[in-house]
Amino acid sequence: MNRLADQIQRMQGHNLTVLITGESGTGKDLVARAIHFGSLRSTAMFLPYNCTTTTRELADSQLFGHRRGSFTGAVTDQQGLIRSAAGGTLFLDEIGDLPLDIQPKLLRFLEQGEIMPVGETRPLAVDVRVLAATNADLEQRVSEGKFREDLFYRLSVIRLYVPPLRDRREEVPHLSTFFLRDACERLGKPDVHLSSATLDLFARYWWPGNVRQLRNEIQRAVALSPPGGVVEPEHLSPDLAAPEPGKATSGPASDSGLMIRPGNLANVVERIERDLITATLGSTAGNISETARVLGLTRRGLYLKMRRLGLEASMADTQ
């Protein structure tokens, strides 16, 4: 997280597009806000837009705007979110769910700084910084034809990864204190406390819902507590007693033969992907088509993963 904080500070001094990745609930939106409010655009608007919330037709109009009469129901001109955020920052949350036929218009805007509202005949220049976030595997979506490859590379110039809460458990006590104080103030329940047993449980739990789950759990506990009460483990959701999947498992995986070693989830996944692709390439004598078939990928999807993992250079060295 110290490295992430340093990266956020470095992103504040320019206007480049940033792609923020990580599991749901890790705080990707807070990272985007930190980038914006530390930038020269901090006095202008920070405008979030969730790409999962609308249809293709509405997304086009909502993002790029439309002219009156350009389609049935367009009774007034609408400038759209991009123009509304002019001079500021547009945050595109869950960018992986942006409708496929809207993606070329977004790509044009990122490359040219121009939009074409529905019904307009001339492009309009708009000055907006775009930050995007996703919890999806965009490479896989590219290979499935659900996300444009050129847009993927345009968004991936700078990538920030927000680790899950289970990989930064040292933050749990500080976050718990912050969320407890906030919940007490908003709910009018002064002096509610978390017992030491509750804090110990928080420190051990694997938090599949990440920071969002921790915040909601504390808010629920405060809501059900009397003023001045103490939150004990029995006052918490039964989910917190559930063990972490695979916690009791050690040694090689039964089917794959891969040794699962502890570590940052993204690093572990990357290591497994690299080892598996390398091993499969070896077993197929470097045949890309056969390797992709064995791994259940398209050729393009395999090439994308190899490029990200730095395997193209190693392949060239062996040929």
PDB file of C-alpha atoms in Angstrom:
ATOM      1  CA  MET A   1       0.000   0.000   0.000  1.00  0.00           C
ATOM      2  CA  ASN A   2       2.961   2.325   0.524  1.00  0.00           C
ATOM      3  CA  ARG A   3       3.984   1.597  -3.054  1.00  0.00           C
ATOM      4  CA  LEU A   4       0.424   2.258  -4.217  1.00  0.00           C
ATOM      5  CA  ALA A   5       0.361   5.563  -2.320  1.00  0.00           C
ATOM      6  CA  ASP A   6       3.615   6.546  -4.025  1.00  0.00           C
ATOM      7  CA  GLN A   7       2.177   5.603  -7.417  1.00  0.00           C
ATOM      8  CA  ILE A   8      -0.947   7.685  -6.719  1.00  0.00           C
ATOM      9  CA  GLN A   9       1.216  10.719  -5.987  1.00  0.00           C
ATOM     10  CA  ARG A  10       3.108  10.200  -9.241  1.00  0.00           C
ATOM     11  CA  MET A  11      -0.183  10.051 -11.167  1.00  0.00           C
ATOM     12  CA  GLN A  12      -1.314  13.397  -9.772  1.00  0.00           C
ATOM     13  CA  GLY A  13       1.146  15.506 -11.724  1.00  0.00           C
ATOM     14  CA  HIS A  14      -0.043  14.741 -15.252  1.00  0.00           C
ATOM     15  CA  ASN A  15      -3.178  14.038 -17.292  1.00  0.00           C
ATOM     16  CA  LEU A  16      -2.514  10.497 -18.509  1.00  0.00           C
ATOM     17  CA  THR A  17      -5.268   7.878 -18.460  1.00  0.00           C
ATOM     18  CA  VAL A  18      -4.956   5.397 -15.583  1.00  0.00           C
ATOM     19  CA  LEU A  19      -6.479   1.912 -15.311  1.00  0.00           C
ATOM     20  CA  ILE A  20      -7.105   0.811 -11.717  1.00  0.00           C
ATOM     21  CA  THR A  21      -7.532  -2.928 -11.169  1.00  0.00           C
ATOM     22  CA  GLY A  22      -8.401  -5.062  -8.168  1.00  0.00           C
ATOM     23  CA  GLU A  23     -11.171  -7.072  -6.588  1.00  0.00           C
ATOM     24  CA  SER A  24     -14.573  -5.611  -5.867  1.00  0.00           C
ATOM     25  CA  GLY A  25     -14.646  -3.627  -2.643  1.00  0.00           C
ATOM     26  CA  THR A  26     -10.926  -2.857  -2.426  1.00  0.00           C
ATOM     27  CA  GLY A  27     -11.390   0.891  -2.836  1.00  0.00           C
ATOM     28  CA  LYS A  28     -10.594   1.515  -6.493  1.00  0.00           C
ATOM     29  CA  ASP A  29     -12.950   4.500  -6.484  1.00  0.00           C
ATOM     30  CA  LEU A  30     -11.028   6.026  -3.559  1.00  0.00           C
ATOM     31  CA  VAL A  31      -7.788   5.630  -5.500  1.00  0.00           C
ATOM     32  CA  ALA A  32      -9.380   7.477  -8.424  1.00  0.00           C
ATOM     33  CA  ARG A  33     -10.582  10.256  -6.137  1.00  0.00           C
ATOM     34  CA  ALA A  34      -7.130  10.551  -4.556  1.00  0.00           C
ATOM     35  CA  ILE A  35      -5.562  10.935  -7.998  1.00  0.00           C
ATOM     36  CA  HIS A  36      -8.090  13.618  -8.948  1.00  0.00           C
ATOM     37  CA  PHE A  37      -8.031  15.645  -5.732  1.00  0.00           C
ATOM     38  CA  GLY A  38      -4.247  15.706  -5.701  1.00  0.00           C
ATOM     39  CA  SER A  39      -4.051  16.900  -9.294  1.00  0.00           C
ATOM     40  CA  LEU A  40      -4.248  20.307 -10.930  1.00  0.00           C
ATOM     41  CA  ARG A  41      -7.882  19.453 -11.759  1.00  0.00           C
ATOM     42  CA  SER A  42      -8.853  19.222  -8.089  1.00  0.00           C
ATOM     43  CA  THR A  43     -11.027  22.342  -8.190  1.00  0.00           C
ATOM     44  CA  ALA A  44     -13.045  20.976 -11.122  1.00  0.00           C
ATOM     45  CA  MET A  45     -15.560  18.142 -11.147  1.00  0.00           C
ATOM     46  CA  PHE A  46     -14.868  14.487 -10.341  1.00  0.00           C
ATOM     47  CA  LEU A  47     -17.666  12.635 -12.129  1.00  0.00           C
ATOM     48  CA  PRO A  48     -18.085   8.850 -11.630  1.00  0.00           C
ATOM     49  CA  TYR A  49     -19.974   6.655 -14.092  1.00  0.00           C
ATOM     50  CA  ASN A  50     -20.672   2.945 -13.607  1.00  0.00           C
ATOM     51  CA  CYS A  51     -20.565   1.177 -16.963  1.00  0.00           C
ATOM     52  CA  THR A  52     -22.785  -1.690 -15.747  1.00  0.00           C
ATOM     53  CA  THR A  53     -25.841   0.421 -15.041  1.00  0.00           C
ATOM     54  CA  THR A  54     -27.303   1.087 -18.467  1.00  0.00           C
ATOM     55  CA  THR A  55     -28.039  -0.190 -21.966  1.00  0.00           C
ATOM     56  CA  ARG A  56     -26.015   0.508 -25.111  1.00  0.00           C
ATOM     57  CA  GLU A  57     -28.435   3.192 -26.319  1.00  0.00           C
ATOM     58  CA  LEU A  58     -28.504   5.025 -23.009  1.00  0.00           C
ATOM     59  CA  ALA A  59     -24.737   4.714 -22.509  1.00  0.00           C
ATOM     60  CA  ASP A  60     -24.085   6.484 -25.806  1.00  0.00           C
ATOM     61  CA  SER A  61     -26.356   9.387 -24.861  1.00  0.00           C
ATOM     62  CA  GLN A  62     -25.264   9.521 -21.222  1.00  0.00           C
ATOM     63  CA  LEU A  63     -21.570   9.664 -22.019  1.00  0.00           C
ATOM     64  CA  PHE A  64     -21.447  11.656 -25.251  1.00  0.00           C
ATOM     65  CA  GLY A  65     -24.741  13.571 -25.148  1.00  0.00           C
ATOM     66  CA  HIS A  66     -27.318  14.088 -27.895  1.00  0.00           C
ATOM     67  CA  ARG A  67     -29.160  16.759 -29.811  1.00  0.00           C
ATOM     68  CA  ARG A  68     -32.874  17.321 -29.487  1.00  0.00           C
ATOM     69  CA  GLY A  69     -34.812  15.206 -31.966  1.00  0.00           C
ATOM     70  CA  SER A  70     -31.920  12.847 -32.711  1.00  0.00           C
ATOM     71  CA  PHE A  71     -34.027   9.886 -31.541  1.00  0.00           C
ATOM     72  CA  THR A  72     -37.464   9.196 -30.125  1.00  0.00           C
ATOM     73  CA  GLY A  73     -37.720  10.781 -26.681  1.00  0.00           C
ATOM     74  CA  ALA A  74     -34.871  13.251 -27.203  1.00  0.00           C
ATOM     75  CA  VAL A  75     -36.979  16.327 -26.426  1.00  0.00           C
ATOM     76  CA  THR A  76     -34.055  18.486 -25.250  1.00  0.00           C
ATOM     77  CA  ASP A  77     -30.331  18.784 -25.884  1.00  0.00           C
ATOM     78  CA  GLN A  78     -28.181  16.807 -23.444  1.00  0.00           C
ATOM     79  CA  GLN A  79     -24.472  17.550 -23.142  1.00  0.00           C
ATOM     80  CA  GLY A  80     -23.550  14.150 -21.648  1.00  0.00           C
ATOM     81  CA  LEU A  81     -21.203  13.263 -18.821  1.00  0.00           C
ATOM     82  CA  ILE A  82     -17.975  13.897 -20.716  1.00  0.00           C
ATOM     83  CA  ARG A  83     -18.871  17.528 -21.394  1.00  0.00           C
ATOM     84  CA  SER A  84     -20.291  17.858 -17.872  1.00  0.00           C
ATOM     85  CA  ALA A  85     -16.866  16.901 -16.511  1.00  0.00           C
ATOM     86  CA  ALA A  86     -14.999  19.377 -18.764  1.00  0.00           C
ATOM     87  CA  GLY A  87     -11.818  20.542 -17.072  1.00  0.00           C
ATOM     88  CA  GLY A  88     -12.110  17.781 -14.478  1.00  0.00           C
ATOM     89  CA  THR A  89     -11.974  14.000 -14.267  1.00  0.00           C
ATOM     90  CA  LEU A  90     -14.360  11.333 -15.553  1.00  0.00           C
ATOM     91  CA  PHE A  91     -14.140   8.057 -13.618  1.00  0.00           C
ATOM     92  CA  LEU A  92     -15.384   5.060 -15.610  1.00  0.00           C
ATOM     93  CA  ASP A  93     -16.047   2.313 -13.081  1.00  0.00           C
ATOM     94  CA  GLU A  94     -16.313  -1.316 -14.273  1.00  0.00           C
ATOM     95  CA  ILE A  95     -14.964  -0.334 -17.700  1.00  0.00           C
ATOM     96  CA  GLY A  96     -14.987  -4.004 -18.720  1.00  0.00           C
ATOM     97  CA  ASP A  97     -18.781  -3.847 -18.957  1.00  0.00           C
ATOM     98  CA  LEU A  98     -18.894  -0.888 -21.333  1.00  0.00           C
ATOM     99  CA  PRO A  99     -21.029  -1.937 -24.357  1.00  0.00           C
ATOM    100  CA  LEU A 100     -18.828  -3.112 -27.218  1.00  0.00           C
ATOM    101  CA  ASP A 101     -20.195  -0.713 -29.825  1.00  0.00           C
ATOM    102  CA  ILE A 102     -19.628   2.296 -27.519  1.00  0.00           C
ATOM    103  CA  GLN A 103     -15.956   1.436 -27.117  1.00  0.00           C
ATOM    104  CA  PRO A 104     -14.785   2.937 -30.471  1.00  0.00           C
ATOM    105  CA  LYS A 105     -16.266   6.309 -29.493  1.00  0.00           C
ATOM    106  CA  LEU A 106     -14.453   6.181 -26.168  1.00  0.00           C
ATOM    107  CA  LEU A 107     -11.225   5.216 -27.936  1.00  0.00           C
ATOM    108  CA  ARG A 108     -11.554   8.183 -30.290  1.00  0.00           C
ATOM    109  CA  PHE A 109     -12.082  10.500 -27.348  1.00  0.00           C
ATOM    110  CA  LEU A 110      -9.028   9.136 -25.512  1.00  0.00           C
ATOM    111  CA  GLU A 111      -6.847   9.514 -28.604  1.00  0.00           C
ATOM    112  CA  GLN A 112      -8.202  12.714 -30.136  1.00  0.00           C
ATOM    113  CA  GLY A 113      -9.915  14.512 -27.250  1.00  0.00           C
ATOM    114  CA  GLU A 114     -13.090  14.730 -29.362  1.00  0.00           C
ATOM    115  CA  ILE A 115     -16.617  13.392 -28.995  1.00  0.00           C
ATOM    116  CA  MET A 116     -19.484  13.015 -31.421  1.00  0.00           C
ATOM    117  CA  PRO A 117     -22.812  13.486 -29.620  1.00  0.00           C
ATOM    118  CA  VAL A 118     -25.791  11.622 -31.034  1.00  0.00           C
ATOM    119  CA  GLY A 119     -27.305  13.748 -33.798  1.00  0.00           C
ATOM    120  CA  GLU A 120     -24.262  16.028 -34.169  1.00  0.00           C
ATOM    121  CA  THR A 121     -22.501  16.346 -37.522  1.00  0.00           C
ATOM    122  CA  ARG A 122     -19.196  17.724 -36.250  1.00  0.00           C
ATOM    123  CA  PRO A 123     -16.903  16.484 -33.464  1.00  0.00           C
ATOM    124  CA  LEU A 124     -16.542  18.575 -30.326  1.00  0.00           C
ATOM    125  CA  ALA A 125     -13.261  18.990 -28.456  1.00  0.00           C
ATOM    126  CA  VAL A 126     -13.471  18.364 -24.695  1.00  0.00           C
ATOM    127  CA  ASP A 127     -10.720  18.547 -22.071  1.00  0.00           C
ATOM    128  CA  VAL A 128     -11.367  15.737 -19.571  1.00  0.00           C
ATOM    129  CA  ARG A 129      -9.021  13.323 -17.834  1.00  0.00           C
ATOM    130  CA  VAL A 130     -10.265   9.728 -17.819  1.00  0.00           C
ATOM    131  CA  LEU A 131      -9.625   7.276 -14.980  1.00  0.00           C
ATOM    132  CA  ALA A 132     -11.006   3.753 -15.361  1.00  0.00           C
ATOM    133  CA  ALA A 133     -11.395   0.804 -13.026  1.00  0.00           C
ATOM    134  CA  THR A 134     -12.284  -2.860 -13.364  1.00  0.00           C
ATOM    135  CA  ASN A 135     -12.371  -6.075 -11.374  1.00  0.00           C
ATOM    136  CA  ALA A 136     -12.644  -8.106 -14.595  1.00  0.00           C
ATOM    137  CA  ASP A 137      -9.899  -9.878 -16.551  1.00  0.00           C
ATOM    138  CA  LEU A 138      -9.804  -7.519 -19.542  1.00  0.00           C
ATOM    139  CA  GLU A 139      -7.350  -9.759 -21.382  1.00  0.00           C
ATOM    140  CA  GLN A 140      -9.857 -12.591 -21.244  1.00  0.00           C
ATOM    141  CA  ARG A 141     -12.621 -10.284 -22.436  1.00  0.00           C
ATOM    142  CA  VAL A 142     -10.445  -9.215 -25.347  1.00  0.00           C
ATOM    143  CA  SER A 143      -9.876 -12.857 -26.293  1.00  0.00           C
ATOM    144  CA  GLU A 144     -13.630 -13.483 -26.098  1.00  0.00           C
ATOM    145  CA  GLY A 145     -14.367 -10.517 -28.374  1.00  0.00           C
ATOM    146  CA  LYS A 146     -16.162  -8.618 -25.604  1.00  0.00           C
ATOM    147  CA  PHE A 147     -13.615  -5.814 -25.280  1.00  0.00           C
ATOM    148  CA  ARG A 148     -11.638  -4.041 -27.998  1.00  0.00           C
ATOM    149  CA  GLU A 149      -7.947  -4.816 -28.044  1.00  0.00           C
ATOM    150  CA  ASP A 150      -6.960  -1.285 -29.103  1.00  0.00           C
ATOM    151  CA  LEU A 151      -8.984   0.228 -26.247  1.00  0.00           C
ATOM    152  CA  PHE A 152      -7.422  -2.264 -23.832  1.00  0.00           C
ATOM    153  CA  TYR A 153      -3.920  -1.105 -24.757  1.00  0.00           C
ATOM    154  CA  ARG A 154      -4.964   2.552 -24.705  1.00  0.00           C
ATOM    155  CA  LEU A 155      -6.286   2.174 -21.155  1.00  0.00           C
ATOM    156  CA  SER A 156      -3.351   0.055 -19.966  1.00  0.00           C
ATOM    157  CA  VAL A 157      -0.602   2.628 -20.447  1.00  0.00           C
ATOM    158  CA  ILE A 158      -0.543   3.081 -16.662  1.00  0.00           C
ATOM    159  CA  ARG A 159      -2.036   0.398 -14.397  1.00  0.00           C
ATOM    160  CA  LEU A 160      -2.473   0.569 -10.648  1.00  0.00           C
ATOM    161  CA  TYR A 161      -3.332  -2.583  -8.694  1.00  0.00           C
ATOM    162  CA  VAL A 162      -5.239  -2.296  -5.406  1.00  0.00           C
ATOM    163  CA  PRO A 163      -4.506  -5.401  -3.298  1.00  0.00           C
ATOM    164  CA  PRO A 164      -7.312  -7.188  -1.418  1.00  0.00           C
ATOM    165  CA  LEU A 165      -7.722  -6.573   2.296  1.00  0.00           C
ATOM    166  CA  ARG A 166      -6.498 -10.086   3.182  1.00  0.00           C
ATOM    167  CA  ASP A 167      -3.086  -9.091   1.777  1.00  0.00           C
ATOM    168  CA  ARG A 168      -2.881  -5.959   3.939  1.00  0.00           C
ATOM    169  CA  ARG A 169      -4.286  -7.130   7.259  1.00  0.00           C
ATOM    170  CA  GLU A 170      -2.112  -4.645   9.146  1.00  0.00           C
ATOM    171  CA  GLU A 171      -4.602  -1.992   7.991  1.00  0.00           C
ATOM    172  CA  VAL A 172      -7.628  -3.707   9.534  1.00  0.00           C
ATOM    173  CA  PRO A 173      -7.297  -2.096  13.021  1.00  0.00           C
ATOM    174  CA  HIS A 174      -6.896   1.396  11.537  1.00  0.00           C
ATOM    175  CA  LEU A 175      -9.767   0.943   9.101  1.00  0.00           C
ATOM    176  CA  SER A 176     -11.937  -0.507  11.866  1.00  0.00           C
ATOM    177  CA  THR A 177     -11.321   2.548  14.045  1.00  0.00           C
ATOM    178  CA  PHE A 178     -12.115   4.906  11.186  1.00  0.00           C
ATOM    179  CA  PHE A 179     -15.328   3.088  10.175  1.00  0.00           C
ATOM    180  CA  LEU A 180     -16.432   2.791  13.816  1.00  0.00           C
ATOM    181  CA  ARG A 181     -16.064   6.531  14.395  1.00  0.00           C
ATOM    182  CA  ASP A 182     -17.881   7.307  11.166  1.00  0.00           C
ATOM    183  CA  ALA A 183     -20.756   4.906  11.938  1.00  0.00           C
ATOM    184  CA  CYS A 184     -21.177   6.257  15.479  1.00  0.00           C
ATOM    185  CA  GLU A 185     -21.423   9.826  14.182  1.00  0.00           C
ATOM    186  CA  ARG A 186     -23.832   9.062  11.352  1.00  0.00           C
ATOM    187  CA  LEU A 187     -26.091   6.775  13.401  1.00  0.00           C
ATOM    188  CA  GLY A 188     -26.076   8.874  16.558  1.00  0.00           C
ATOM    189  CA  LYS A 189     -24.627   6.058  18.693  1.00  0.00           C
ATOM    190  CA  PRO A 190     -21.834   7.643  20.763  1.00  0.00           C
ATOM    191  CA  ASP A 191     -19.163   5.619  22.540  1.00  0.00           C
ATOM    192  CA  VAL A 192     -19.785   2.243  20.898  1.00  0.00           C
ATOM    193  CA  HIS A 193     -16.600   0.165  21.137  1.00  0.00           C
ATOM    194  CA  LEU A 194     -15.169  -2.949  19.510  1.00  0.00           C
ATOM    195  CA  SER A 195     -14.010  -5.576  21.993  1.00  0.00           C
ATOM    196  CA  SER A 196     -10.500  -7.032  21.773  1.00  0.00           C
ATOM    197  CA  ALA A 197     -12.029 -10.374  20.743  1.00  0.00           C
ATOM    198  CA  THR A 198     -13.833  -8.648  17.876  1.00  0.00           C
ATOM    199  CA  LEU A 199     -10.634  -6.939  16.744  1.00  0.00           C
ATOM    200  CA  ASP A 200      -8.815 -10.290  16.879  1.00  0.00           C
ATOM    201  CA  LEU A 201     -11.539 -11.847  14.735  1.00  0.00           C
ATOM    202  CA  PHE A 202     -11.283  -8.970  12.258  1.00  0.00           C
ATOM    203  CA  ALA A 203      -7.507  -9.502  12.044  1.00  0.00           C
ATOM    204  CA  ARG A 204      -7.899 -13.237  11.297  1.00  0.00           C
ATOM    205  CA  TYR A 205     -10.819 -13.078   8.859  1.00  0.00           C
ATOM    206  CA  TRP A 206     -10.086 -13.254   5.117  1.00  0.00           C
ATOM    207  CA  TRP A 207     -12.587 -10.515   4.038  1.00  0.00           C
ATOM    208  CA  PRO A 208     -13.817 -11.748   0.638  1.00  0.00           C
ATOM    209  CA  GLY A 209     -15.791  -8.494   0.293  1.00  0.00           C
ATOM    210  CA  ASN A 210     -12.685  -6.490   1.162  1.00  0.00           C
ATOM    211  CA  VAL A 211     -12.877  -2.984   2.658  1.00  0.00           C
ATOM    212  CA  ARG A 212     -16.536  -2.600   1.698  1.00  0.00           C
ATOM    213  CA  GLN A 213     -17.439  -5.703   3.713  1.00  0.00           C
ATOM    214  CA  LEU A 214     -15.515  -4.448   6.769  1.00  0.00           C
ATOM    215  CA  ARG A 215     -17.258  -1.075   6.607  1.00  0.00           C
ATOM    216  CA  ASN A 216     -20.709  -2.653   6.248  1.00  0.00           C
ATOM    217  CA  GLU A 217     -20.042  -5.117   9.077  1.00  0.00           C
ATOM    218  CA  ILE A 218     -19.093  -2.330  11.479  1.00  0.00           C
ATOM    219  CA  GLN A 219     -22.014  -0.172  10.404  1.00  0.00           C
ATOM    220  CA  ARG A 220     -24.427  -3.076  11.011  1.00  0.00           C
ATOM    221  CA  ALA A 221     -22.923  -3.779  14.445  1.00  0.00           C
ATOM    222  CA  VAL A 222     -23.184  -0.130  15.517  1.00  0.00           C
ATOM    223  CA  ALA A 223     -26.777   0.087  14.283  1.00  0.00           C
ATOM    224  CA  LEU A 224     -27.728  -2.893  16.468  1.00  0.00           C
ATOM    225  CA  SER A 225     -25.811  -1.695  19.541  1.00  0.00           C
ATOM    226  CA  PRO A 226     -27.045   0.676  22.269  1.00  0.00           C
ATOM    227  CA  PRO A 227     -25.110   3.902  22.896  1.00  0.00           C
ATOM    228  CA  GLY A 228     -21.989   3.051  24.878  1.00  0.00           C
ATOM    229  CA  GLY A 229     -22.273  -0.636  23.961  1.00  0.00           C
ATOM    230  CA  VAL A 230     -19.465  -3.068  23.176  1.00  0.00           C
ATOM    231  CA  VAL A 231     -19.474  -5.078  19.961  1.00  0.00           C
ATOM    232  CA  GLU A 232     -18.575  -8.711  20.712  1.00  0.00           C
ATOM    233  CA  PRO A 233     -17.997 -11.496  18.131  1.00  0.00           C
ATOM    234  CA  GLU A 234     -21.484 -12.904  18.767  1.00  0.00           C
ATOM    235  CA  HIS A 235     -22.966  -9.599  17.581  1.00  0.00           C
ATOM    236  CA  LEU A 236     -21.373  -9.966  14.139  1.00  0.00           C
ATOM    237  CA  SER A 237     -22.585 -11.695  10.998  1.00  0.00           C
ATOM    238  CA  PRO A 238     -22.284 -15.512  10.959  1.00  0.00           C
ATOM    239  CA  ASP A 239     -20.193 -15.169   7.792  1.00  0.00           C
ATOM    240  CA  LEU A 240     -17.214 -14.040   9.845  1.00  0.00           C
ATOM    241  CA  ALA A 241     -16.961 -17.516  11.373  1.00  0.00           C
ATOM    242  CA  ALA A 242     -16.533 -19.136   7.935  1.00  0.00           C
ATOM    243  CA  PRO A 243     -12.993 -20.407   7.242  1.00  0.00           C
ATOM    244  CA  GLU A 244     -10.964 -19.124   4.339  1.00  0.00           C
ATOM    245  CA  PRO A 245     -11.292 -21.460   1.324  1.00  0.00           C
ATOM    246  CA  GLY A 246      -8.229 -23.670   0.977  1.00  0.00           C
ATOM    247  CA  LYS A 247      -6.853 -22.549   4.352  1.00  0.00           C
ATOM    248  CA  ALA A 248      -6.350 -26.097   5.518  1.00  0.00           C
ATOM    249  CA  THR A 249      -4.787 -27.170   2.248  1.00  0.00           C
ATOM    250  CA  SER A 250      -1.021 -27.278   1.932  1.00  0.00           C
ATOM    251  CA  GLY A 251       1.352 -28.839  -0.566  1.00  0.00           C
ATOM    252  CA  PRO A 252       0.646 -29.573  -4.206  1.00  0.00           C
ATOM    253  CA  ALA A 253      -2.814 -29.127  -5.662  1.00  0.00           C
ATOM    254  CA  SER A 254      -4.384 -32.552  -6.171  1.00  0.00           C
ATOM    255  CA  ASP A 255      -5.045 -32.224  -9.888  1.00  0.00           C
ATOM    256  CA  SER A 256      -2.683 -29.612 -11.275  1.00  0.00           C
ATOM    257  CA  GLY A 257       0.475 -30.567  -9.408  1.00  0.00           C
ATOM    258  CA  LEU A 258       1.194 -26.856  -8.846  1.00  0.00           C
ATOM    259  CA  MET A 259       2.598 -25.843  -5.485  1.00  0.00           C
ATOM    260  CA  ILE A 260       0.494 -23.019  -4.067  1.00  0.00           C
ATOM    261  CA  ARG A 261       2.726 -20.720  -2.047  1.00  0.00           C
ATOM    262  CA  PRO A 262       1.496 -17.811   0.073  1.00  0.00           C
ATOM    263  CA  GLY A 263       1.789 -14.326  -1.319  1.00  0.00           C
ATOM    264  CA  ASN A 264       0.052 -11.377  -2.904  1.00  0.00           C
ATOM    265  CA  LEU A 265      -2.882 -12.757  -4.902  1.00  0.00           C
ATOM    266  CA  ALA A 266      -1.999 -10.928  -8.110  1.00  0.00           C
ATOM    267  CA  ASN A 267       1.626 -12.087  -7.899  1.00  0.00           C
ATOM    268  CA  VAL A 268       0.608 -15.681  -7.186  1.00  0.00           C
ATOM    269  CA  VAL A 269      -1.832 -15.723 -10.113  1.00  0.00           C
ATOM    270  CA  GLU A 270       0.803 -14.187 -12.397  1.00  0.00           C
ATOM    271  CA  ARG A 271       3.375 -16.773 -11.305  1.00  0.00           C
ATOM    272  CA  ILE A 272       0.957 -19.648 -11.923  1.00  0.00           C
ATOM    273  CA  GLU A 273      -0.011 -18.255 -15.340  1.00  0.00           C
ATOM    274  CA  ARG A 274       3.638 -17.883 -16.351  1.00  0.00           C
ATOM    275  CA  ASP A 275       4.585 -21.399 -15.148  1.00  0.00           C
ATOM    276  CA  LEU A 276       1.555 -22.998 -16.784  1.00  0.00           C
ATOM    277  CA  ILE A 277       2.026 -21.268 -20.131  1.00  0.00           C
ATOM    278  CA  THR A 278       5.747 -22.049 -20.140  1.00  0.00           C
ATOM    279  CA  ALA A 279       5.129 -25.702 -19.299  1.00  0.00           C
ATOM    280  CA  THR A 280       2.429 -26.048 -21.946  1.00  0.00           C
ATOM    281  CA  LEU A 281       4.608 -24.398 -24.589  1.00  0.00           C
ATOM    282  CA  GLY A 282       7.330 -26.899 -23.726  1.00  0.00           C
ATOM    283  CA  SER A 283       4.974 -29.848 -24.060  1.00  0.00           C
ATOM    284  CA  THR A 284       3.730 -28.633 -27.449  1.00  0.00           C
ATOM    285  CA  ALA A 285       7.224 -27.793 -28.753  1.00  0.00           C
ATOM    286  CA  GLY A 286       6.293 -24.090 -28.872  1.00  0.00           C
ATOM    287  CA  ASN A 287       3.153 -24.591 -30.990  1.00  0.00           C
ATOM    288  CA  ILE A 288       1.048 -21.514 -30.210  1.00  0.00           C
ATOM    289  CA  SER A 289      -2.203 -22.878 -31.631  1.00  0.00           C
ATOM    290  CA  GLU A 290      -1.938 -26.134 -29.700  1.00  0.00           C
ATOM    291  CA  THR A 291      -0.893 -24.321 -26.515  1.00  0.00           C
ATOM    292  CA  ALA A 292      -3.909 -22.010 -26.770  1.00  0.00           C
ATOM    293  CA  ARG A 293      -6.202 -25.027 -27.315  1.00  0.00           C
ATOM    294  CA  VAL A 294      -4.832 -26.865 -24.268  1.00  0.00           C
ATOM    295  CA  LEU A 295      -5.176 -23.765 -22.085  1.00  0.00           C
ATOM    296  CA  GLY A 296      -8.691 -23.004 -23.344  1.00  0.00           C
ATOM    297  CA  LEU A 297      -7.674 -19.671 -24.878  1.00  0.00           C
ATOM    298  CA  THR A 298      -7.778 -18.153 -28.322  1.00  0.00           C
ATOM    299  CA  ARG A 299      -4.455 -17.477 -30.052  1.00  0.00           C
ATOM    300  CA  ARG A 300      -4.942 -13.759 -29.507  1.00  0.00           C
ATOM    301  CA  GLY A 301      -5.800 -14.271 -25.840  1.00  0.00           C
ATOM    302  CA  LEU A 302      -2.632 -16.337 -25.384  1.00  0.00           C
ATOM    303  CA  TYR A 303      -0.508 -13.710 -27.114  1.00  0.00           C
ATOM    304  CA  LEU A 304      -1.966 -10.997 -24.863  1.00  0.00           C
ATOM    305  CA  LYS A 305      -1.116 -12.941 -21.725  1.00  0.00           C
ATOM    306  CA  MET A 306       2.373 -13.789 -22.988  1.00  0.00           C
ATOM    307  CA  ARG A 307       3.023 -10.137 -23.769  1.00  0.00           C
ATOM    308  CA  ARG A 308       1.900  -9.033 -20.302  1.00  0.00           C
ATOM    309  CA  LEU A 309       3.957 -11.759 -18.616  1.00  0.00           C
ATOM    310  CA  GLY A 310       7.066 -10.970 -20.647  1.00  0.00           C
ATOM    311  CA  LEU A 311       7.165 -14.403 -22.256  1.00  0.00           C
ATOM    312  CA  GLU A 312       7.543 -13.177 -25.836  1.00  0.00           C
ATOM    313  CA  ALA A 313      11.211 -12.326 -25.343  1.00  0.00           C
ATOM    314  CA  SER A 314      11.951 -15.667 -23.710  1.00  0.00           C
ATOM    315  CA  MET A 315      10.206 -17.459 -26.565  1.00  0.00           C
ATOM    316  CA  ALA A 316      12.349 -15.557 -29.069  1.00  0.00           C
ATOM    317  CA  ASP A 317      15.498 -16.619 -27.188  1.00  0.00           C
ATOM    318  CA  THR A 318      14.576 -20.280 -27.566  1.00  0.00           C
ATOM    319  CA  GLN A 319      13.830 -20.108 -31.277  1.00  0.00           C
TER     320      GLN A 319
END
